[in-house]
Amino acid sequence: RENLGCTMDELSRLTPVDLNPEYTRETFWEAVSPLLDGTKECIELRTTHRRRDGSEYPIEMHLETSILGDASVFVATVGDITERRKRDEELRDSRARALAADRAKTEFLANMSHEIRTPMTAILGFTGILLGSLSKERDIDLAQTIRRNGEHLLQLINNILDLSKLEVGKLKVEQLACDPGRISSEVVSLMQLRAKTKSLKLSVDVDALVPETIYTDPTRLRQILINIVGNAIKFTGRGEVVVEFG
């Protein structure tokens, strides 16, 4: 009554259609028909109420029927949901801003990864050419170190690209024929320098029962192995790290 800005006497003379500008008499009776035909014992409606001054505000109404004397009447519990709707709108706005920020981050990661990958590919290409022209063992070893670390950096860049694809639901997993022994040997070769800096021995042991060819995503397998071996090196204080396939 206070929200509507009218007295109890004025309120008693108003009909639901007077209070609810969204309804005509026909649409109101249609909305409450489940109560009238006994299909439901109560219904919930979200609509608006019109105040005496003509302004409107959102409400949530719990409506059921009851008996008052010899008459069947509607019993309505009405709640003003202005503040709730305001909070819901704020939450939707916050979610929209968060999604926009995520999209911007994903686009930034993708763009930066592409920008970095281009010169890294050139570095690896010229390192390969350089290796073909070297004869001294030390020079070859240094060039191979450059290539291994460049390949590792390129793999990290690819990981970032995969992350951005995963966030937008575009990551694809391949099923290709690959040699797990060769991939594990490549990973161990790539991580040798990191192991040497901690005076750790790093090796790979592939059981003879492991098939030479499996069907999986070689890029994902390589990523997994790099992460596992990298953590093993990081958390091993002394001794050796062995990659075992068995």
PDB file of C-alpha atoms in Angstrom:
ATOM      1  CA  ARG A   1       0.000   0.000   0.000  1.00  0.00           C
ATOM      2  CA  GLU A   2       2.774   2.450   0.941  1.00  0.00           C
ATOM      3  CA  ASN A   3       4.682   1.601  -2.223  1.00  0.00           C
ATOM      4  CA  LEU A   4       1.600   2.287  -4.287  1.00  0.00           C
ATOM      5  CA  GLY A   5       1.020   5.606  -2.565  1.00  0.00           C
ATOM      6  CA  CYS A   6      -2.673   4.997  -1.843  1.00  0.00           C
ATOM      7  CA  THR A   7      -4.887   4.400   1.173  1.00  0.00           C
ATOM      8  CA  MET A   8      -6.418   1.062   2.095  1.00  0.00           C
ATOM      9  CA  ASP A   9      -9.794   2.349   1.002  1.00  0.00           C
ATOM     10  CA  GLU A  10      -8.390   3.315  -2.406  1.00  0.00           C
ATOM     11  CA  LEU A  11      -6.551   0.009  -2.677  1.00  0.00           C
ATOM     12  CA  SER A  12      -9.729  -1.970  -1.973  1.00  0.00           C
ATOM     13  CA  ARG A  13     -11.390  -0.417  -5.006  1.00  0.00           C
ATOM     14  CA  LEU A  14      -8.555  -1.273  -7.401  1.00  0.00           C
ATOM     15  CA  THR A  15      -8.511  -4.377  -9.598  1.00  0.00           C
ATOM     16  CA  PRO A  16      -5.391  -6.377 -10.557  1.00  0.00           C
ATOM     17  CA  VAL A  17      -5.567  -4.787 -14.002  1.00  0.00           C
ATOM     18  CA  ASP A  18      -5.526  -1.306 -12.410  1.00  0.00           C
ATOM     19  CA  LEU A  19      -2.320  -2.208 -10.568  1.00  0.00           C
ATOM     20  CA  ASN A  20      -0.598  -4.133 -13.361  1.00  0.00           C
ATOM     21  CA  PRO A  21      -0.177  -2.115 -16.560  1.00  0.00           C
ATOM     22  CA  GLU A  22       1.239  -5.161 -18.348  1.00  0.00           C
ATOM     23  CA  TYR A  23      -2.117  -6.954 -18.190  1.00  0.00           C
ATOM     24  CA  THR A  24      -5.475  -6.503 -19.773  1.00  0.00           C
ATOM     25  CA  ARG A  25      -8.473  -8.196 -18.177  1.00  0.00           C
ATOM     26  CA  GLU A  26      -8.199 -11.043 -20.685  1.00  0.00           C
ATOM     27  CA  THR A  27      -4.461 -11.629 -20.282  1.00  0.00           C
ATOM     28  CA  PHE A  28      -4.720 -11.486 -16.491  1.00  0.00           C
ATOM     29  CA  TRP A  29      -7.427 -14.175 -16.370  1.00  0.00           C
ATOM     30  CA  GLU A  30      -5.360 -16.232 -18.784  1.00  0.00           C
ATOM     31  CA  ALA A  31      -2.328 -15.935 -16.479  1.00  0.00           C
ATOM     32  CA  VAL A  32      -4.275 -17.055 -13.379  1.00  0.00           C
ATOM     33  CA  SER A  33      -6.292 -19.774 -15.145  1.00  0.00           C
ATOM     34  CA  PRO A  34      -4.134 -22.594 -13.617  1.00  0.00           C
ATOM     35  CA  LEU A  35      -5.411 -21.464 -10.198  1.00  0.00           C
ATOM     36  CA  LEU A  36      -9.011 -21.337 -11.346  1.00  0.00           C
ATOM     37  CA  ASP A  37      -9.031 -24.780 -12.967  1.00  0.00           C
ATOM     38  CA  GLY A  38      -7.078 -26.385 -10.116  1.00  0.00           C
ATOM     39  CA  THR A  39      -4.025 -27.217 -12.234  1.00  0.00           C
ATOM     40  CA  LYS A  40      -1.801 -25.381  -9.748  1.00  0.00           C
ATOM     41  CA  GLU A  41      -2.169 -24.411  -6.112  1.00  0.00           C
ATOM     42  CA  CYS A  42      -0.061 -21.277  -6.492  1.00  0.00           C
ATOM     43  CA  ILE A  43       1.708 -19.330  -9.216  1.00  0.00           C
ATOM     44  CA  GLU A  44       4.586 -16.875  -9.323  1.00  0.00           C
ATOM     45  CA  LEU A  45       4.377 -13.806 -11.524  1.00  0.00           C
ATOM     46  CA  ARG A  46       6.966 -11.182 -12.327  1.00  0.00           C
ATOM     47  CA  THR A  47       5.321  -8.035 -13.512  1.00  0.00           C
ATOM     48  CA  THR A  48       5.080  -4.334 -12.643  1.00  0.00           C
ATOM     49  CA  HIS A  49       2.867  -2.250 -10.390  1.00  0.00           C
ATOM     50  CA  ARG A  50       1.688   1.248 -11.149  1.00  0.00           C
ATOM     51  CA  ARG A  51       1.796   3.778  -8.325  1.00  0.00           C
ATOM     52  CA  ARG A  52      -0.833   6.419  -7.752  1.00  0.00           C
ATOM     53  CA  ASP A  53       1.463   9.040  -9.349  1.00  0.00           C
ATOM     54  CA  GLY A  54       1.749   6.921 -12.504  1.00  0.00           C
ATOM     55  CA  SER A  55       5.303   5.644 -11.942  1.00  0.00           C
ATOM     56  CA  GLU A  56       5.988   1.937 -12.207  1.00  0.00           C
ATOM     57  CA  TYR A  57       8.233  -0.520 -10.356  1.00  0.00           C
ATOM     58  CA  PRO A  58       8.994  -4.252 -10.799  1.00  0.00           C
ATOM     59  CA  ILE A  59       7.391  -6.799  -8.487  1.00  0.00           C
ATOM     60  CA  GLU A  60       7.347 -10.512  -7.802  1.00  0.00           C
ATOM     61  CA  MET A  61       3.930 -11.860  -6.888  1.00  0.00           C
ATOM     62  CA  HIS A  62       3.029 -15.124  -5.184  1.00  0.00           C
ATOM     63  CA  LEU A  63      -0.614 -15.778  -5.944  1.00  0.00           C
ATOM     64  CA  GLU A  64      -2.991 -18.435  -4.636  1.00  0.00           C
ATOM     65  CA  THR A  65      -6.698 -18.861  -4.004  1.00  0.00           C
ATOM     66  CA  SER A  66      -8.468 -19.035  -0.659  1.00  0.00           C
ATOM     67  CA  ILE A  67     -11.973 -19.001   0.788  1.00  0.00           C
ATOM     68  CA  LEU A  68     -13.192 -15.894   2.596  1.00  0.00           C
ATOM     69  CA  GLY A  69     -16.642 -16.595   3.997  1.00  0.00           C
ATOM     70  CA  ASP A  70     -18.627 -17.970   1.087  1.00  0.00           C
ATOM     71  CA  ALA A  71     -16.406 -16.364  -1.571  1.00  0.00           C
ATOM     72  CA  SER A  72     -13.296 -17.608  -3.351  1.00  0.00           C
ATOM     73  CA  VAL A  73     -10.624 -14.907  -3.357  1.00  0.00           C
ATOM     74  CA  PHE A  74      -7.077 -14.386  -4.538  1.00  0.00           C
ATOM     75  CA  VAL A  75      -4.381 -14.068  -1.880  1.00  0.00           C
ATOM     76  CA  ALA A  76      -1.329 -12.264  -3.194  1.00  0.00           C
ATOM     77  CA  THR A  77       2.053 -11.739  -1.585  1.00  0.00           C
ATOM     78  CA  VAL A  78       3.826  -8.964  -3.430  1.00  0.00           C
ATOM     79  CA  GLY A  79       7.495  -8.038  -3.181  1.00  0.00           C
ATOM     80  CA  ASP A  80       9.245  -5.015  -4.646  1.00  0.00           C
ATOM     81  CA  ILE A  81      12.231  -6.376  -6.604  1.00  0.00           C
ATOM     82  CA  THR A  82      13.655  -3.030  -7.730  1.00  0.00           C
ATOM     83  CA  GLU A  83      16.899  -3.528  -5.805  1.00  0.00           C
ATOM     84  CA  ARG A  84      17.192  -7.168  -6.848  1.00  0.00           C
ATOM     85  CA  ARG A  85      16.741  -6.256 -10.507  1.00  0.00           C
ATOM     86  CA  LYS A  86      19.319  -3.505 -10.101  1.00  0.00           C
ATOM     87  CA  ARG A  87      21.805  -6.024  -8.652  1.00  0.00           C
ATOM     88  CA  ASP A  88      21.024  -8.477 -11.454  1.00  0.00           C
ATOM     89  CA  GLU A  89      21.730  -5.789 -14.035  1.00  0.00           C
ATOM     90  CA  GLU A  90      24.975  -4.901 -12.291  1.00  0.00           C
ATOM     91  CA  LEU A  91      25.991  -8.571 -12.302  1.00  0.00           C
ATOM     92  CA  ARG A  92      25.150  -8.875 -16.008  1.00  0.00           C
ATOM     93  CA  ASP A  93      27.175  -5.748 -16.730  1.00  0.00           C
ATOM     94  CA  SER A  94      30.092  -7.088 -14.689  1.00  0.00           C
ATOM     95  CA  ARG A  95      29.939 -10.423 -16.493  1.00  0.00           C
ATOM     96  CA  ALA A  96      29.817  -8.685 -19.872  1.00  0.00           C
ATOM     97  CA  ARG A  97      32.861  -6.592 -18.938  1.00  0.00           C
ATOM     98  CA  ALA A  98      34.705  -9.708 -17.716  1.00  0.00           C
ATOM     99  CA  LEU A  99      33.925 -11.553 -20.958  1.00  0.00           C
ATOM    100  CA  ALA A 100      35.074  -8.566 -22.983  1.00  0.00           C
ATOM    101  CA  ALA A 101      38.316  -8.468 -20.971  1.00  0.00           C
ATOM    102  CA  ASP A 102      38.829 -12.204 -21.560  1.00  0.00           C
ATOM    103  CA  ARG A 103      38.290 -11.769 -25.286  1.00  0.00           C
ATOM    104  CA  ALA A 104      40.742  -8.875 -25.358  1.00  0.00           C
ATOM    105  CA  LYS A 105      43.305 -10.948 -23.442  1.00  0.00           C
ATOM    106  CA  THR A 106      42.829 -13.903 -25.783  1.00  0.00           C
ATOM    107  CA  GLU A 107      43.234 -11.708 -28.861  1.00  0.00           C
ATOM    108  CA  PHE A 108      46.333 -10.082 -27.346  1.00  0.00           C
ATOM    109  CA  LEU A 109      47.910 -13.470 -26.597  1.00  0.00           C
ATOM    110  CA  ALA A 110      47.171 -14.725 -30.091  1.00  0.00           C
ATOM    111  CA  ASN A 111      48.550 -11.599 -31.758  1.00  0.00           C
ATOM    112  CA  MET A 112      51.687 -11.463 -29.607  1.00  0.00           C
ATOM    113  CA  SER A 113      52.333 -15.169 -30.080  1.00  0.00           C
ATOM    114  CA  HIS A 114      52.117 -14.806 -33.852  1.00  0.00           C
ATOM    115  CA  GLU A 115      54.409 -11.778 -33.769  1.00  0.00           C
ATOM    116  CA  ILE A 116      57.025 -13.635 -31.735  1.00  0.00           C
ATOM    117  CA  ARG A 117      56.731 -16.892 -33.654  1.00  0.00           C
ATOM    118  CA  THR A 118      57.648 -15.265 -36.987  1.00  0.00           C
ATOM    119  CA  PRO A 119      61.188 -14.170 -35.985  1.00  0.00           C
ATOM    120  CA  MET A 120      61.697 -17.382 -33.980  1.00  0.00           C
ATOM    121  CA  THR A 121      60.955 -19.438 -37.091  1.00  0.00           C
ATOM    122  CA  ALA A 122      63.547 -17.383 -38.984  1.00  0.00           C
ATOM    123  CA  ILE A 123      66.121 -17.901 -36.201  1.00  0.00           C
ATOM    124  CA  LEU A 124      65.592 -21.657 -36.307  1.00  0.00           C
ATOM    125  CA  GLY A 125      65.788 -21.693 -40.086  1.00  0.00           C
ATOM    126  CA  PHE A 126      69.097 -19.818 -40.194  1.00  0.00           C
ATOM    127  CA  THR A 127      70.439 -21.976 -37.341  1.00  0.00           C
ATOM    128  CA  GLY A 128      69.762 -25.022 -39.503  1.00  0.00           C
ATOM    129  CA  ILE A 129      71.650 -23.408 -42.386  1.00  0.00           C
ATOM    130  CA  LEU A 130      74.500 -22.525 -40.015  1.00  0.00           C
ATOM    131  CA  LEU A 131      74.742 -26.113 -38.771  1.00  0.00           C
ATOM    132  CA  GLY A 132      75.198 -27.282 -42.325  1.00  0.00           C
ATOM    133  CA  SER A 133      78.291 -25.123 -42.731  1.00  0.00           C
ATOM    134  CA  LEU A 134      80.064 -25.798 -39.422  1.00  0.00           C
ATOM    135  CA  SER A 135      82.858 -28.325 -38.963  1.00  0.00           C
ATOM    136  CA  LYS A 136      84.247 -27.725 -35.472  1.00  0.00           C
ATOM    137  CA  GLU A 137      82.570 -29.826 -32.791  1.00  0.00           C
ATOM    138  CA  ARG A 138      82.321 -26.932 -30.318  1.00  0.00           C
ATOM    139  CA  ASP A 139      80.715 -24.655 -32.916  1.00  0.00           C
ATOM    140  CA  ILE A 140      78.241 -27.381 -33.844  1.00  0.00           C
ATOM    141  CA  ASP A 141      77.398 -27.964 -30.176  1.00  0.00           C
ATOM    142  CA  LEU A 142      76.766 -24.235 -29.626  1.00  0.00           C
ATOM    143  CA  ALA A 143      74.572 -23.997 -32.711  1.00  0.00           C
ATOM    144  CA  GLN A 144      72.627 -27.066 -31.649  1.00  0.00           C
ATOM    145  CA  THR A 145      72.111 -25.485 -28.233  1.00  0.00           C
ATOM    146  CA  ILE A 146      70.713 -22.389 -29.939  1.00  0.00           C
ATOM    147  CA  ARG A 147      68.371 -24.576 -32.010  1.00  0.00           C
ATOM    148  CA  ARG A 148      67.180 -26.661 -29.043  1.00  0.00           C
ATOM    149  CA  ASN A 149      66.399 -23.609 -26.956  1.00  0.00           C
ATOM    150  CA  GLY A 150      64.794 -21.874 -29.932  1.00  0.00           C
ATOM    151  CA  GLU A 151      62.578 -24.911 -30.472  1.00  0.00           C
ATOM    152  CA  HIS A 152      61.676 -24.900 -26.791  1.00  0.00           C
ATOM    153  CA  LEU A 153      60.777 -21.207 -26.948  1.00  0.00           C
ATOM    154  CA  LEU A 154      58.727 -21.834 -30.072  1.00  0.00           C
ATOM    155  CA  GLN A 155      56.911 -24.621 -28.223  1.00  0.00           C
ATOM    156  CA  LEU A 156      56.125 -22.243 -25.357  1.00  0.00           C
ATOM    157  CA  ILE A 157      54.700 -19.799 -27.888  1.00  0.00           C
ATOM    158  CA  ASN A 158      52.558 -22.588 -29.322  1.00  0.00           C
ATOM    159  CA  ASN A 159      51.347 -23.361 -25.795  1.00  0.00           C
ATOM    160  CA  ILE A 160      50.199 -19.762 -25.439  1.00  0.00           C
ATOM    161  CA  LEU A 161      48.366 -20.033 -28.750  1.00  0.00           C
ATOM    162  CA  ASP A 162      46.717 -23.250 -27.565  1.00  0.00           C
ATOM    163  CA  LEU A 163      45.615 -21.504 -24.370  1.00  0.00           C
ATOM    164  CA  SER A 164      43.993 -18.698 -26.339  1.00  0.00           C
ATOM    165  CA  LYS A 165      42.289 -21.251 -28.615  1.00  0.00           C
ATOM    166  CA  LEU A 166      41.091 -23.263 -25.628  1.00  0.00           C
ATOM    167  CA  GLU A 167      39.480 -20.220 -24.062  1.00  0.00           C
ATOM    168  CA  VAL A 168      37.418 -19.551 -27.175  1.00  0.00           C
ATOM    169  CA  GLY A 169      36.618 -23.222 -27.788  1.00  0.00           C
ATOM    170  CA  LYS A 170      38.727 -23.551 -30.962  1.00  0.00           C
ATOM    171  CA  LEU A 171      41.420 -25.961 -29.785  1.00  0.00           C
ATOM    172  CA  LYS A 172      41.563 -29.077 -31.983  1.00  0.00           C
ATOM    173  CA  VAL A 173      43.204 -32.339 -30.935  1.00  0.00           C
ATOM    174  CA  GLU A 174      44.719 -34.374 -33.762  1.00  0.00           C
ATOM    175  CA  GLN A 175      45.064 -38.141 -34.108  1.00  0.00           C
ATOM    176  CA  LEU A 176      48.250 -38.814 -36.077  1.00  0.00           C
ATOM    177  CA  ALA A 177      50.699 -41.679 -36.376  1.00  0.00           C
ATOM    178  CA  CYS A 178      53.838 -40.866 -34.382  1.00  0.00           C
ATOM    179  CA  ASP A 179      56.794 -42.544 -32.714  1.00  0.00           C
ATOM    180  CA  PRO A 180      56.686 -42.088 -28.908  1.00  0.00           C
ATOM    181  CA  GLY A 181      60.339 -43.118 -28.565  1.00  0.00           C
ATOM    182  CA  ARG A 182      61.495 -40.489 -31.039  1.00  0.00           C
ATOM    183  CA  ILE A 183      59.369 -37.784 -29.433  1.00  0.00           C
ATOM    184  CA  SER A 184      60.667 -38.601 -25.947  1.00  0.00           C
ATOM    185  CA  SER A 185      64.270 -38.567 -27.255  1.00  0.00           C
ATOM    186  CA  GLU A 186      63.682 -35.160 -28.841  1.00  0.00           C
ATOM    187  CA  VAL A 187      62.290 -33.818 -25.562  1.00  0.00           C
ATOM    188  CA  VAL A 188      65.257 -35.158 -23.598  1.00  0.00           C
ATOM    189  CA  SER A 189      67.645 -33.587 -26.117  1.00  0.00           C
ATOM    190  CA  LEU A 190      65.798 -30.307 -25.828  1.00  0.00           C
ATOM    191  CA  MET A 191      65.988 -30.331 -22.007  1.00  0.00           C
ATOM    192  CA  GLN A 192      69.621 -31.449 -21.703  1.00  0.00           C
ATOM    193  CA  LEU A 193      70.980 -27.932 -21.251  1.00  0.00           C
ATOM    194  CA  ARG A 194      68.572 -27.252 -18.387  1.00  0.00           C
ATOM    195  CA  ALA A 195      69.606 -30.510 -16.719  1.00  0.00           C
ATOM    196  CA  LYS A 196      73.305 -29.720 -17.157  1.00  0.00           C
ATOM    197  CA  THR A 197      72.924 -26.355 -15.410  1.00  0.00           C
ATOM    198  CA  LYS A 198      71.896 -28.346 -12.284  1.00  0.00           C
ATOM    199  CA  SER A 199      74.532 -31.054 -12.834  1.00  0.00           C
ATOM    200  CA  LEU A 200      71.811 -33.629 -13.428  1.00  0.00           C
ATOM    201  CA  LYS A 201      72.000 -36.595 -15.753  1.00  0.00           C
ATOM    202  CA  LEU A 202      68.995 -36.733 -18.088  1.00  0.00           C
ATOM    203  CA  SER A 203      68.191 -39.846 -20.114  1.00  0.00           C
ATOM    204  CA  VAL A 204      65.340 -41.725 -21.758  1.00  0.00           C
ATOM    205  CA  ASP A 205      64.504 -45.423 -21.465  1.00  0.00           C
ATOM    206  CA  VAL A 206      61.957 -46.847 -23.909  1.00  0.00           C
ATOM    207  CA  ASP A 207      60.827 -50.410 -23.201  1.00  0.00           C
ATOM    208  CA  ALA A 208      60.990 -52.803 -26.144  1.00  0.00           C
ATOM    209  CA  LEU A 209      57.266 -53.548 -25.699  1.00  0.00           C
ATOM    210  CA  VAL A 210      56.340 -49.946 -26.481  1.00  0.00           C
ATOM    211  CA  PRO A 211      55.054 -49.841 -30.075  1.00  0.00           C
ATOM    212  CA  GLU A 212      57.037 -47.831 -32.571  1.00  0.00           C
ATOM    213  CA  THR A 213      53.851 -46.155 -33.824  1.00  0.00           C
ATOM    214  CA  ILE A 214      50.896 -44.858 -31.848  1.00  0.00           C
ATOM    215  CA  TYR A 215      47.998 -42.644 -32.836  1.00  0.00           C
ATOM    216  CA  THR A 216      47.789 -39.492 -30.798  1.00  0.00           C
ATOM    217  CA  ASP A 217      48.396 -35.764 -31.004  1.00  0.00           C
ATOM    218  CA  PRO A 218      52.210 -35.485 -31.223  1.00  0.00           C
ATOM    219  CA  THR A 219      52.193 -31.792 -30.334  1.00  0.00           C
ATOM    220  CA  ARG A 220      50.183 -32.386 -27.150  1.00  0.00           C
ATOM    221  CA  LEU A 221      52.322 -35.414 -26.241  1.00  0.00           C
ATOM    222  CA  ARG A 222      55.467 -33.326 -26.673  1.00  0.00           C
ATOM    223  CA  GLN A 223      53.970 -30.536 -24.542  1.00  0.00           C
ATOM    224  CA  ILE A 224      53.103 -32.994 -21.777  1.00  0.00           C
ATOM    225  CA  LEU A 225      56.577 -34.501 -21.776  1.00  0.00           C
ATOM    226  CA  ILE A 226      58.259 -31.083 -21.746  1.00  0.00           C
ATOM    227  CA  ASN A 227      56.162 -30.052 -18.754  1.00  0.00           C
ATOM    228  CA  ILE A 228      56.807 -33.310 -16.876  1.00  0.00           C
ATOM    229  CA  VAL A 229      60.553 -33.356 -17.570  1.00  0.00           C
ATOM    230  CA  GLY A 230      60.820 -29.645 -16.797  1.00  0.00           C
ATOM    231  CA  ASN A 231      59.181 -30.178 -13.397  1.00  0.00           C
ATOM    232  CA  ALA A 232      61.353 -33.219 -12.721  1.00  0.00           C
ATOM    233  CA  ILE A 233      64.493 -31.182 -13.381  1.00  0.00           C
ATOM    234  CA  LYS A 234      63.188 -28.281 -11.325  1.00  0.00           C
ATOM    235  CA  PHE A 235      62.451 -30.379  -8.246  1.00  0.00           C
ATOM    236  CA  THR A 236      65.419 -32.754  -8.442  1.00  0.00           C
ATOM    237  CA  GLY A 237      68.348 -31.534  -6.359  1.00  0.00           C
ATOM    238  CA  ARG A 238      70.965 -34.087  -7.422  1.00  0.00           C
ATOM    239  CA  GLY A 239      71.302 -37.369  -9.260  1.00  0.00           C
ATOM    240  CA  GLU A 240      69.439 -38.066 -12.483  1.00  0.00           C
ATOM    241  CA  VAL A 241      66.112 -37.764 -14.260  1.00  0.00           C
ATOM    242  CA  VAL A 242      65.012 -40.690 -16.403  1.00  0.00           C
ATOM    243  CA  VAL A 243      62.107 -40.590 -18.830  1.00  0.00           C
ATOM    244  CA  GLU A 244      60.727 -44.109 -18.933  1.00  0.00           C
ATOM    245  CA  PHE A 245      58.299 -45.511 -21.497  1.00  0.00           C
ATOM    246  CA  GLY A 246      57.142 -48.958 -20.535  1.00  0.00           C
TER     247      GLY A 246
END
